């Protein structure tokens, strides 16, 4: 005998106790008494055999095991009970009334004292579920889609464009010009800036330019306005729909208890919870028999937190009625998920479950709960200056083109020894006025002679 070592049953000659032949022999040709709990999405007893989706995660898994082992399942009801259907199922298997139950059962120490379980198919972590903190109102949320630097850049572009338009239109200033009737350049620049702001926030151009250069810059400003506001509107919609960082009213179990509030939890898990948190007494706990009851008690304020399993949270917190609740903190405890079974079928069903890994993964994906609280996965980012490089380049190029037109016209007029006239229409009106004046002078000379 080696010190510190012991022999297993397999070493002593029972190495084939769990082979496929032995496991199949336990099941083949037998009738197994089963009760299926109404536990969506694990089991839907009310659904028909030909349901297009299936009858549940656990139901379909066990049906496959029964078929492969040539087992005849016989479904029957529970004995009359009060309290949890899961506890009643465990008791009926312990009494020999049933051979197994379709559902998900936590392997607690109390249950294992009275009944066997098949090989666990997963570990179920328990977390604290609390109410979400109410969202705070942000008075400046209208500015959120753009970064502060981009807002400064937009305002600078508006002011610059306003100044350039006034510079280009200044030569055409006069009674016939729709704008710029001020007595000096300061009043003209202020009026041009006002018109630019009105045009930007009303998604249109407010300037009525008359010079070719001014019209080109006004066109550039219109492009800038439409592209900027389109980006703002789209990003604002994303921010409205985006998921915000959610916070709970409490951080963990100790936070709830220290504040004098109660915890809700399944009665079947209380003893395991106390083993992990011996300082928390029963007076601080409200025992329930279903997750629906726990969430109702939390909503009503009868408890401030629910110690609920990951499997249950995956189902219950995706319902629209519970979108205002959130999981907080680290795992409180862990229990194995399994099904109660009589000793006769324990080895055969355990072997079937161990060898159904691929089927379990496919069924878990098939019966995934629809999330009624779903939000966009990633929060949008604020638009920054680099997101508007294209818009700014178009605006700058068109503005430079407008200034170039002004310079070319000035140079052309000076080359030909003429005075530069900003408004071609005004020049035509001046020529007509001069012709009329010459006609009047000629008529007066004729009358004199």
mmCIF file of C-alpha atoms in Angstrom, residues 19 63 134 272 298 367 418:
data_model
loop_
_atom_site.group_PDB
_atom_site.id
_atom_site.type_symbol
_atom_site.label_atom_id
_atom_site.label_comp_id
_atom_site.label_asym_id
_atom_site.label_seq_id
_atom_site.Cartn_x
_atom_site.Cartn_y
_atom_site.Cartn_z
ATOM 1 C CA UNK A 19 -19.202 1.831 -20.588
ATOM 2 C CA UNK A 63 -36.432 12.623 -25.747
ATOM 3 C CA UNK A 134 -33.413 56.401 -12.391
ATOM 4 C CA UNK A 272 -26.913 27.062 0.723
ATOM 5 C CA UNK A 298 -38.773 43.497 -5.766
ATOM 6 C CA UNK A 367 -34.158 27.852 -27.243
ATOM 7 C CA UNK A 418 -12.250 100.404 -65.916
#
